[in-house]
Coordinates of C-alpha atoms in Angstrom, one line a residue:
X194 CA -216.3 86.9 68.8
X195 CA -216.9 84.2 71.5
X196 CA -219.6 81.9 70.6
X197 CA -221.9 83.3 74.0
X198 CA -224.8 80.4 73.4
X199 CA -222.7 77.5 72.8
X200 CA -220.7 78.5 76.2
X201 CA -223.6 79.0 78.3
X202 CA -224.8 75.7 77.1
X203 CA -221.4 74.2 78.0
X204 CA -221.4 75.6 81.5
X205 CA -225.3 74.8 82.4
X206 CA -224.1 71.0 81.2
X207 CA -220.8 71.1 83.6
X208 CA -223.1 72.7 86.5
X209 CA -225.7 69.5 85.7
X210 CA -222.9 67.1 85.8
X211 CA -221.2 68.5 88.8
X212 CA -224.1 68.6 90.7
X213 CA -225.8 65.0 90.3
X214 CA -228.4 66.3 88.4
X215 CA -229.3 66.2 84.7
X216 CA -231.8 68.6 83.2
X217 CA -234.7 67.6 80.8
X218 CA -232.9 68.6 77.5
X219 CA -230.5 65.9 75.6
X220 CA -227.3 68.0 75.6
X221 CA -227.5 67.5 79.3
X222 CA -229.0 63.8 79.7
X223 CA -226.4 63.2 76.2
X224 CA -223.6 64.5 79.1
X225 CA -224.0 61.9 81.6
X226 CA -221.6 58.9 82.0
X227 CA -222.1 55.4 81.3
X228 CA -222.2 53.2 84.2
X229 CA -219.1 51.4 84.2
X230 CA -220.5 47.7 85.4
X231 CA -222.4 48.1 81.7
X232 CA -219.8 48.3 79.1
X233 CA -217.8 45.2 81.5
X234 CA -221.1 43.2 81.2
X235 CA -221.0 41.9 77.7
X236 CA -223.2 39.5 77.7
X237 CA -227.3 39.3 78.8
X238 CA -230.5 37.2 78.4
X239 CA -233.6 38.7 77.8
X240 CA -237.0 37.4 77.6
X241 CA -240.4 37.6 75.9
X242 CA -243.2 36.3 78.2
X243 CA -246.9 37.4 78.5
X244 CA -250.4 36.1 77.5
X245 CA -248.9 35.5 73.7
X246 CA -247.2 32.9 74.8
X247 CA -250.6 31.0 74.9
X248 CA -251.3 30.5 71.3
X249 CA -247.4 30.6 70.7
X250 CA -248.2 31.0 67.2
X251 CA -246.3 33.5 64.6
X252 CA -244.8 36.0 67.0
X253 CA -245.7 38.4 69.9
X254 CA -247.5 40.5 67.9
X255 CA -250.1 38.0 67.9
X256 CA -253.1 40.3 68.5
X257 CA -252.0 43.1 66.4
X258 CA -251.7 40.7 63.2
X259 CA -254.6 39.2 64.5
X260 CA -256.6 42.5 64.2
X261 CA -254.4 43.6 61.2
X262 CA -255.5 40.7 58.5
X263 CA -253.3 41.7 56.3
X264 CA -253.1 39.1 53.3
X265 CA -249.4 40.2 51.9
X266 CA -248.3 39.3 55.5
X267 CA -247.8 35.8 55.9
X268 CA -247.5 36.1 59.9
X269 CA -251.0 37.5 59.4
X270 CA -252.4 35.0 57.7
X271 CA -251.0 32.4 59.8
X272 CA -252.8 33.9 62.9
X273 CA -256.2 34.7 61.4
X274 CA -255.7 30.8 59.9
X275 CA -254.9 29.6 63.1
X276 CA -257.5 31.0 65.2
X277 CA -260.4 30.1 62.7
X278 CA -259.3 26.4 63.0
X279 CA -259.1 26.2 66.8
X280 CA -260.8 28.9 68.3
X281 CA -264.9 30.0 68.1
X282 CA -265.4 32.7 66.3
X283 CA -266.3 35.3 69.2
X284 CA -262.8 34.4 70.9
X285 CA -260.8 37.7 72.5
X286 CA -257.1 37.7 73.1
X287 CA -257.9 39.1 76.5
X288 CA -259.6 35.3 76.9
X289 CA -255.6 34.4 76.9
X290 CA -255.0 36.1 80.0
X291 CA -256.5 33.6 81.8
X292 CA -255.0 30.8 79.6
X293 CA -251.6 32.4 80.8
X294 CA -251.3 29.9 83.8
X295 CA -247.4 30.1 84.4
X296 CA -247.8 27.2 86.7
X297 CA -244.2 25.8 86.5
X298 CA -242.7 29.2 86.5
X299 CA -239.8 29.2 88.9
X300 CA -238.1 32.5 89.5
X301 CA -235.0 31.0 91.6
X302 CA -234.2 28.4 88.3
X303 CA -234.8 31.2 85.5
X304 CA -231.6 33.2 87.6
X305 CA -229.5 30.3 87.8
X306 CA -230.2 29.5 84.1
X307 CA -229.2 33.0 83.5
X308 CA -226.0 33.0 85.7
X309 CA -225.1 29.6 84.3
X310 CA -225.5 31.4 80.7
X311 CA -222.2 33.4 81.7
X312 CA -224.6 36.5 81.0
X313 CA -224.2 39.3 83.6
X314 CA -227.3 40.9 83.4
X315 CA -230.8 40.4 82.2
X316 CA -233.6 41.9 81.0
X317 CA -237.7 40.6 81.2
X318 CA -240.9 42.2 79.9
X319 CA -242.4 44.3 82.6
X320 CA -245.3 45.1 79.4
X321 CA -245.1 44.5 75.8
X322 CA -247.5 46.5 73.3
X323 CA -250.4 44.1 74.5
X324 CA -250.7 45.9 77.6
X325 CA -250.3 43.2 79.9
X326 CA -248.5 44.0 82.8
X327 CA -246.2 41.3 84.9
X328 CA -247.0 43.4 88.1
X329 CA -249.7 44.5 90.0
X330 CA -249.9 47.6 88.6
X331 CA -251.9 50.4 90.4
X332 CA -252.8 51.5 86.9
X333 CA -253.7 48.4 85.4
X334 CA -257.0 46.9 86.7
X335 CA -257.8 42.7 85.7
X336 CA -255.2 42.7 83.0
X337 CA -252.2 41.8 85.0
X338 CA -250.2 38.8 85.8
X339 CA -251.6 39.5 90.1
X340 CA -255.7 39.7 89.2
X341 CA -255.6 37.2 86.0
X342 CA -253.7 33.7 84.6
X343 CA -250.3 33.2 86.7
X344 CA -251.7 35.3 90.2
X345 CA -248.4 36.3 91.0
X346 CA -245.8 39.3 90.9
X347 CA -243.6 38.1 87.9
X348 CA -241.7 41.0 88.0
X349 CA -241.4 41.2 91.6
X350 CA -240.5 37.2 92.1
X351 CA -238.0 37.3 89.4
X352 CA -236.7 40.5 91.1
X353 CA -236.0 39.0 94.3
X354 CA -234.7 35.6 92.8
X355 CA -232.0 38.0 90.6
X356 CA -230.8 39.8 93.7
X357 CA -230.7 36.9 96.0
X358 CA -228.7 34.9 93.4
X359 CA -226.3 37.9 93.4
X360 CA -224.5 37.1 90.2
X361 CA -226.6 38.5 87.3
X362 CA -228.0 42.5 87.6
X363 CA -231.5 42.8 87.0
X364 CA -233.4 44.7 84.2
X365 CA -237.0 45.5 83.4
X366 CA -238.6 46.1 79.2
X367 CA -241.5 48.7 78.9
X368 CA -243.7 49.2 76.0
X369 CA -244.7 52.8 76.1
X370 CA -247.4 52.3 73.7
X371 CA -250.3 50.0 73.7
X372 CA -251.8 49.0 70.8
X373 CA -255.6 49.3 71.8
X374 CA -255.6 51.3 75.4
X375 CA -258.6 53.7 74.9
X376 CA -256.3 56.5 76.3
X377 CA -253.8 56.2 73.5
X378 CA -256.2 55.9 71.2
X379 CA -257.7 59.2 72.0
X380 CA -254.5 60.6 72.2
X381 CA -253.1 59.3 68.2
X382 CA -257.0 60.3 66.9
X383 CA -256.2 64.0 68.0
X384 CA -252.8 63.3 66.7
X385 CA -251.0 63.1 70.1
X386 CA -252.4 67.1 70.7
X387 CA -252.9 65.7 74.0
X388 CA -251.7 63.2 76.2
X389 CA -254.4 61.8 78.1
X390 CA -252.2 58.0 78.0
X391 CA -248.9 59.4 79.2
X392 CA -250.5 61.7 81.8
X393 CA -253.1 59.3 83.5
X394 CA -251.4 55.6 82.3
X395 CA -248.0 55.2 81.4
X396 CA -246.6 58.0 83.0
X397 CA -247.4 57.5 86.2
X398 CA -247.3 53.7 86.1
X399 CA -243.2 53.9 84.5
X400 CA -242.2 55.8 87.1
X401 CA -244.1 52.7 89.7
X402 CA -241.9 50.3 87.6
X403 CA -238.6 51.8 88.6
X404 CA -239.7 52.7 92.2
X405 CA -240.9 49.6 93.4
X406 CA -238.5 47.4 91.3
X407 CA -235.5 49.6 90.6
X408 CA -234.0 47.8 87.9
X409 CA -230.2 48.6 86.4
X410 CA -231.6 48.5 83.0
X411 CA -234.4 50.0 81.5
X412 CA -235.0 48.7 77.9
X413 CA -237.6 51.6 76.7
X414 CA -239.8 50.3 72.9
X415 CA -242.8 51.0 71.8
X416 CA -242.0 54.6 71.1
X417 CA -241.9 54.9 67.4
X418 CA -245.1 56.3 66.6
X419 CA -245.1 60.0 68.7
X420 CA -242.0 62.3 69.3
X421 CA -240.3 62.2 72.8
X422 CA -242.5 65.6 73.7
X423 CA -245.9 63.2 73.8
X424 CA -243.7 60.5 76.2
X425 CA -242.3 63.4 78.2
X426 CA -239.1 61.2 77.7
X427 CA -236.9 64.1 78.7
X428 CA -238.4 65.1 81.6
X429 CA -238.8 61.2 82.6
X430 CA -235.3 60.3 82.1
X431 CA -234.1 63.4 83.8
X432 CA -235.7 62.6 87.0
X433 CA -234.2 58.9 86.0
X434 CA -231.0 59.7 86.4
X435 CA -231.1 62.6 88.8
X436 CA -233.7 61.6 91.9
X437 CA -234.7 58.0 91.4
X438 CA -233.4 55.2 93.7
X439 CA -231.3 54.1 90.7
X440 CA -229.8 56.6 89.4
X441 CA -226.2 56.3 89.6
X442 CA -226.6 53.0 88.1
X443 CA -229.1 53.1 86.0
X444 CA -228.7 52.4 81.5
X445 CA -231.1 52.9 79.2
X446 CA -231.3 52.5 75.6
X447 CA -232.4 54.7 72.7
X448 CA -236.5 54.4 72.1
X449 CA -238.0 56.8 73.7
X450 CA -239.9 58.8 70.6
X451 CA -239.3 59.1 67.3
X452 CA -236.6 60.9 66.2
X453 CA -234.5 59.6 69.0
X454 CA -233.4 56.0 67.9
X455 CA -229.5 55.7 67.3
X456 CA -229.1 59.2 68.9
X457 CA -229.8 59.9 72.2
X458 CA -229.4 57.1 75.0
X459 CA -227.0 55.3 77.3
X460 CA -226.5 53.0 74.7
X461 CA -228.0 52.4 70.8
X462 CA -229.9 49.5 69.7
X463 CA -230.9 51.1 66.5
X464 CA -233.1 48.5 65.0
X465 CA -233.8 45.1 66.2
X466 CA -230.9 42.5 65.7
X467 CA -228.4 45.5 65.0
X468 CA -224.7 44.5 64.6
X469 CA -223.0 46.7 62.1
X470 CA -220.4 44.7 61.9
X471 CA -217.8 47.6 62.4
X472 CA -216.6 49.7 65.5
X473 CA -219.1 52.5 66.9
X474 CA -218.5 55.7 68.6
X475 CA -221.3 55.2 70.8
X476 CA -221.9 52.3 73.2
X477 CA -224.3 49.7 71.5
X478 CA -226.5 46.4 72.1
X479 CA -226.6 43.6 69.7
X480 CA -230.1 42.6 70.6
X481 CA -231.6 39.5 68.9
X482 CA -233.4 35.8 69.6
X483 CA -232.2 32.8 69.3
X484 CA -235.0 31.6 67.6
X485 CA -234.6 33.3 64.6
X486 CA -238.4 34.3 63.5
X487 CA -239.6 35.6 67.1
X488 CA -239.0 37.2 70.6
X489 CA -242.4 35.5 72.1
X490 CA -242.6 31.2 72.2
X491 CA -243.5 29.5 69.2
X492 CA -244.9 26.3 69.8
X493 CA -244.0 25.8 66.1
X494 CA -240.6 26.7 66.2
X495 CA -238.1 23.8 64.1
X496 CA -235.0 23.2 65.0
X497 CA -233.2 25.0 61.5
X498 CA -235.5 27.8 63.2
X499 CA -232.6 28.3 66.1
X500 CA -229.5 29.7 65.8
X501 CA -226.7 26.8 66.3
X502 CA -223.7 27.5 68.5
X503 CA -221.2 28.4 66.0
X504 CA -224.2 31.2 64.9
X505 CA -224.2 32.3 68.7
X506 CA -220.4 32.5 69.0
X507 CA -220.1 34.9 65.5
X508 CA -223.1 37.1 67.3
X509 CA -220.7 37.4 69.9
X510 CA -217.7 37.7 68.9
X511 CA -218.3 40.5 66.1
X512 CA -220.5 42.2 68.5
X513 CA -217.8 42.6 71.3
X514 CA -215.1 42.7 68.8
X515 CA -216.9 46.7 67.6
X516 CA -217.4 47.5 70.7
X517 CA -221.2 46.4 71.5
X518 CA -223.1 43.6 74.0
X519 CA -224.9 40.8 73.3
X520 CA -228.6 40.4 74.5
X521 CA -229.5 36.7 73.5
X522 CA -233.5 36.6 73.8
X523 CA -235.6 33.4 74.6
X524 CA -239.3 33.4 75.0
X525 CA -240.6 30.9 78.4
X526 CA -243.6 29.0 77.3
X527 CA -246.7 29.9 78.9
X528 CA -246.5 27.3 81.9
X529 CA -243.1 29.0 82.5
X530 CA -241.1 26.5 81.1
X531 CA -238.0 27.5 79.0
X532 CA -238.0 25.0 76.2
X533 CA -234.8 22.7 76.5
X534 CA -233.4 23.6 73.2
X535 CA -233.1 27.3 74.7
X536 CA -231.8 25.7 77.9
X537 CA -229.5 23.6 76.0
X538 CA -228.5 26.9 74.4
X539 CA -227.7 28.8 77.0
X540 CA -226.0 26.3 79.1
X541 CA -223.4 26.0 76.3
X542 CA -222.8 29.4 75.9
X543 CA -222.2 29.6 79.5
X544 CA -219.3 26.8 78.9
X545 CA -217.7 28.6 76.5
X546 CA -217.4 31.5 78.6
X547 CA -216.2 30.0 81.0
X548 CA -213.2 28.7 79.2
X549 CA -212.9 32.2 76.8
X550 CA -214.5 35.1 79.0
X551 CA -211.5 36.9 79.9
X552 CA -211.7 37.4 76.1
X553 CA -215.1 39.2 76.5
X554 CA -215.8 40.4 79.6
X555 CA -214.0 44.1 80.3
X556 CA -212.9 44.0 77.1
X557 CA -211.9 46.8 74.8
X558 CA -211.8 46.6 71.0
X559 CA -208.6 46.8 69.6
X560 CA -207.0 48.9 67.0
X561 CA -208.7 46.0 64.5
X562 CA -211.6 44.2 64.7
X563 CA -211.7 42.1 61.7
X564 CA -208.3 40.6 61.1
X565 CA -207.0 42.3 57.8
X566 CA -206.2 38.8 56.0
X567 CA -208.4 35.8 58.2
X568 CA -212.2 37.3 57.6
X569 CA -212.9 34.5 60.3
X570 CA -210.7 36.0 63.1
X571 CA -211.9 39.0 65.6
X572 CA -210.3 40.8 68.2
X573 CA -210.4 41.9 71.6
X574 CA -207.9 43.6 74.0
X575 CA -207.7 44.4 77.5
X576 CA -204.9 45.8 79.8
X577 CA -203.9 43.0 82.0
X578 CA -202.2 43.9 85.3
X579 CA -199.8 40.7 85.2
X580 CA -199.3 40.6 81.3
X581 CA -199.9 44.1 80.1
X582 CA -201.5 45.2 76.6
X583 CA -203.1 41.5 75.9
X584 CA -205.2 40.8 72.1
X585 CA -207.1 38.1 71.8
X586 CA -207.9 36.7 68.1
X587 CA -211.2 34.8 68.0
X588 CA -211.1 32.4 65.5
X589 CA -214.5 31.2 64.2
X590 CA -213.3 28.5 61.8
X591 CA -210.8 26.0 62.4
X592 CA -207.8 26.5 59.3
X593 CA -207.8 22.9 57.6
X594 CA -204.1 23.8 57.1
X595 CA -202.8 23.6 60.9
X596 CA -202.2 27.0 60.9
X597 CA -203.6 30.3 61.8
X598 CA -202.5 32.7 59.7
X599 CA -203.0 36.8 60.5
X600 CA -202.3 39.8 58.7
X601 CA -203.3 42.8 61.7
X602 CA -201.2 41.5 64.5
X603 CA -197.5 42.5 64.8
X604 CA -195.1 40.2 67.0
X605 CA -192.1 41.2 68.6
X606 CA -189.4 38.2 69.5
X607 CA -190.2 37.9 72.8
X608 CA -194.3 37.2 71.6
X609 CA -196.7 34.9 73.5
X610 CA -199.6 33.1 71.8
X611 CA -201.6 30.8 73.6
X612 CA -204.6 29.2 73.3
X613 CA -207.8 29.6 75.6
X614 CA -208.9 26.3 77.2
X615 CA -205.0 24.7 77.1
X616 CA -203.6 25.3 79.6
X617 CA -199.5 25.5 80.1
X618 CA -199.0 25.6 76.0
X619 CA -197.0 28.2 74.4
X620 CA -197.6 27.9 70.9
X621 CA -195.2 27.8 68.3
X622 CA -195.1 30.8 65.5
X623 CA -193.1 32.7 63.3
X624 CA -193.8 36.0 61.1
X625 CA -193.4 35.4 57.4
X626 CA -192.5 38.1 54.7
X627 CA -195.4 39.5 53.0
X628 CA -199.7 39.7 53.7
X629 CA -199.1 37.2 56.8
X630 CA -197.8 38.5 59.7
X631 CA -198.2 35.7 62.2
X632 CA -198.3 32.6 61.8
X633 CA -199.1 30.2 64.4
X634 CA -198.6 26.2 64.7
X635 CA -202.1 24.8 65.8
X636 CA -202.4 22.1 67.9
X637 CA -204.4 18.7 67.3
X638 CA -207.9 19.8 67.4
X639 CA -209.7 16.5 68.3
X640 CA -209.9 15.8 72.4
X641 CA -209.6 19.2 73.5
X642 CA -213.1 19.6 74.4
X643 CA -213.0 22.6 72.2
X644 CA -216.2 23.0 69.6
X645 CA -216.5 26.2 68.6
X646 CA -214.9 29.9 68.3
X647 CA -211.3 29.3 69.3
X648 CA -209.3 32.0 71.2
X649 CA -205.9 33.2 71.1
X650 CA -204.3 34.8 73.8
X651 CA -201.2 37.4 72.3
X652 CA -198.6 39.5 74.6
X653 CA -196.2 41.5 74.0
X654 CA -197.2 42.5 70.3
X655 CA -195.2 45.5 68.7
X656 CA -198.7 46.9 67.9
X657 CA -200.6 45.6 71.2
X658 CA -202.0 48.9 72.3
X659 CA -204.7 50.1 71.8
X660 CA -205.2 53.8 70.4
X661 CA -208.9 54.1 70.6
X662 CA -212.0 53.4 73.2
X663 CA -209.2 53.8 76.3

């Protein structure tokens, strides 16, 4: 007998998907394709910024550790130690909203810093969990960046600066929760029976967000303590992707109530950092900081505290290499400034892109990611109009030896291996009997300009193409 349920649900999903529109239920939002420009991007930037910048102290949880006192938490302890050395004792975060000056802020610099990164898009806290909102929001009254500290439309400046600069797409974070809001308070007291918050404060000022600013990515957290039913996630990102002005290019990610992490969602983030380190099924984001112990400025922050270059490159290159993108996160001071170690950061990652990014960008993992005998080596393909089925091996350390030996790639005689940055070199190889498959004649490493993660450029391989994620 014909399963009747399952095919009913299969042609009220084809009806949604021929028709533009996607109906509050996950089979149906599950249904709808990811925007292409997304998977192609790669690379972002995203940033932390708000009043815990001020103190820029432990991490932007500030006030909730703050509040919490916990004494097994160190970042607790830190915080409550901190403030009882500097501060008077009847101090209020909220007294950092006006502490939040953002007086060298420049919108125009932060996109060219971003563009010059060789990210493509970029994603900045609209709110975190504190509440604060970058915007003058029409639901958020004296505890936004327009009525208190920078006097100014953050998210609207840095809006227009993105689009003008026309190289990097614009994104928006949103908290849904927030830790003290009197609303959601009520709400988790009558445990989340009603839904005073969502109805009255985040609802209504969400939708605003993506109205007024219409990012391309919406990067959804603070979900984790109610199911999607007390969000009215599905019904939110069903008008998301059917009626909003940015819907046929809108992603989103996978927090939006519990339950729905790793699940549901344009693409997974899963936990913070997350890079499993082995291909997906399901598009995914590497998001993580570059200073290793927080999302928000630390005025505190050491140098072993940030992740060097060759760290930044093996982010990237595993990420890509199973199929996921890399959101590098650095948190602006609170004068706006983004410290120069981030800067310096950034600037070189841009470089290396610029010599290796037709490794990463539009790329599609190949039938390996890790090579099966160099643990330091990780690939990436792509289908090149002028040299076909292309793999790129990205070495991470240089072999002491003078060769690069692989055991996943299979030449054929007529084999091309160059290397990324030289230009007008074939390199010299052969395949050996046994483990090692190829093995390829380095050149002199010193005055190439070269530092760090080395790619190979291979046509023509008798096992170039690629038999999954076409």
């Amino acid at each position: 007998m014909a399963d009747t349920p399952g095919l009913l649900l299969l042609f009220s999903v084809l009806i949604s998907f021929c028709r533009g529109q996607f109906s509050p239920d996950w089979p149906s939002l599950d249904s709808r394709p990811l925007p292409a420009w997304y998977d192609e991007a790669k690379v972002g930037v995203f940033m932390h910024w708000g009043p815990y910048s001020v103190p820029g102290v432990a991490s932007e949880w500030f006030w909730l550790q703050w509040n919490r006192r916990d004494p097994a938490n160190p970042g607790d302890m830190e915080i409550v130690k901190y403030m009882e050395d500097f501060y008077p004792p009847d101090f209020k975060y909220q007294q950092f909203g006006s502490q939040f000056s953002a007086e060298f802020f420049n919108a125009t610099f932060w996109a060219e810093l971003v563009a010059a990164s060789g990210a493509k898009y970029f994603v900045f806290t609209s709110k975190h969990h504190d509440g604060f909102n970058n915007w003058p929001s029409k639901r958020n009254f004296g505890w936004n960046s327009q009525d208190i500290g920078p006097k100014r439309d953050v998210v609207g400046e840095l809006a227009e600066a993105f689009r003008a600069e026309n190289k990097v797409v614009f994104g928006l974070y949103h908290s849904l929760f927030e830790w003290y809001h009197p609303l959601y308070l009520q709400d988790k007291a009558n445990n989340y029976t009603t839904k005073y918050f969502v109805e009255e404060k985040m609802g209504p000022e969400l939708m605003e967000l993506v109205t007024k600013y219409q990012p391309a990515v919406l990067w959804s957290d603070g979900d984790w303590e109610a199911d999607p039913e007390f969000w009215d996630s599905l019904k939110f990102l069903s008008w998301l992707y059917s009626e909003s002005p940015v819907k046929d290019k809108i992603v989103t990610n996978d927090r939006w109530g519990r339950g729905v992490l790793c699940k549901h969602g344009d693409f997974f983030t899963c936990s913070d950092r997350y890079n499993p380190g082995v291909l997906q099924s399901h598009k995914w984001e590497n998001a993580m900081t570059i200073d290793k112990e927080s999302w928000g400025f630390r005025r505190n922050m050491k140098l072993s505290d940030i992740l060097t270059m060759e760290e930044l490159i093996t982010e990237l290159a595993v990420t890509v290499s199973c199929g996921g993108n890399l959101l590098m996160n650095v948190g602006p001071n609170k004068d706006g400034i983004i410290d120069t170690i981030f800067e310096e950061r950034l600037r070189q990652m841009g470089d290396w892109l610029g010599v290796n990014g037709e490794a990463i960008y539009g790329s599609k993992p190949w039938t390996h990611q890790n090579d099966s005998l160099n643990g330091d080596v990780w690939f990436t393909s792509k289908l090149s109009p002028s040299d076909g089925q292309v793999v790129y091996a990205i070495l991470l350390a240089w072999p002491e030896s003078g060769k690069l030996e692989l055991g996943s790639p299979r030449p054929r005689q007529d084999t091309k291996v160059t290397l990324l940055g030289l230009a007008g070199t074939d390199l010299k190889w052969t395949d050996p009997a046994g483990q090692v498959t190829l093995a390829v004649d380095l050149p002199e490493l010193g005055g190439m300009g070269l530092n760090w993660g080395w790619v190979f450029k291979m046509v023509k391989l008798e096992n170039g193409g690629n038999s999954i994620w076409k």
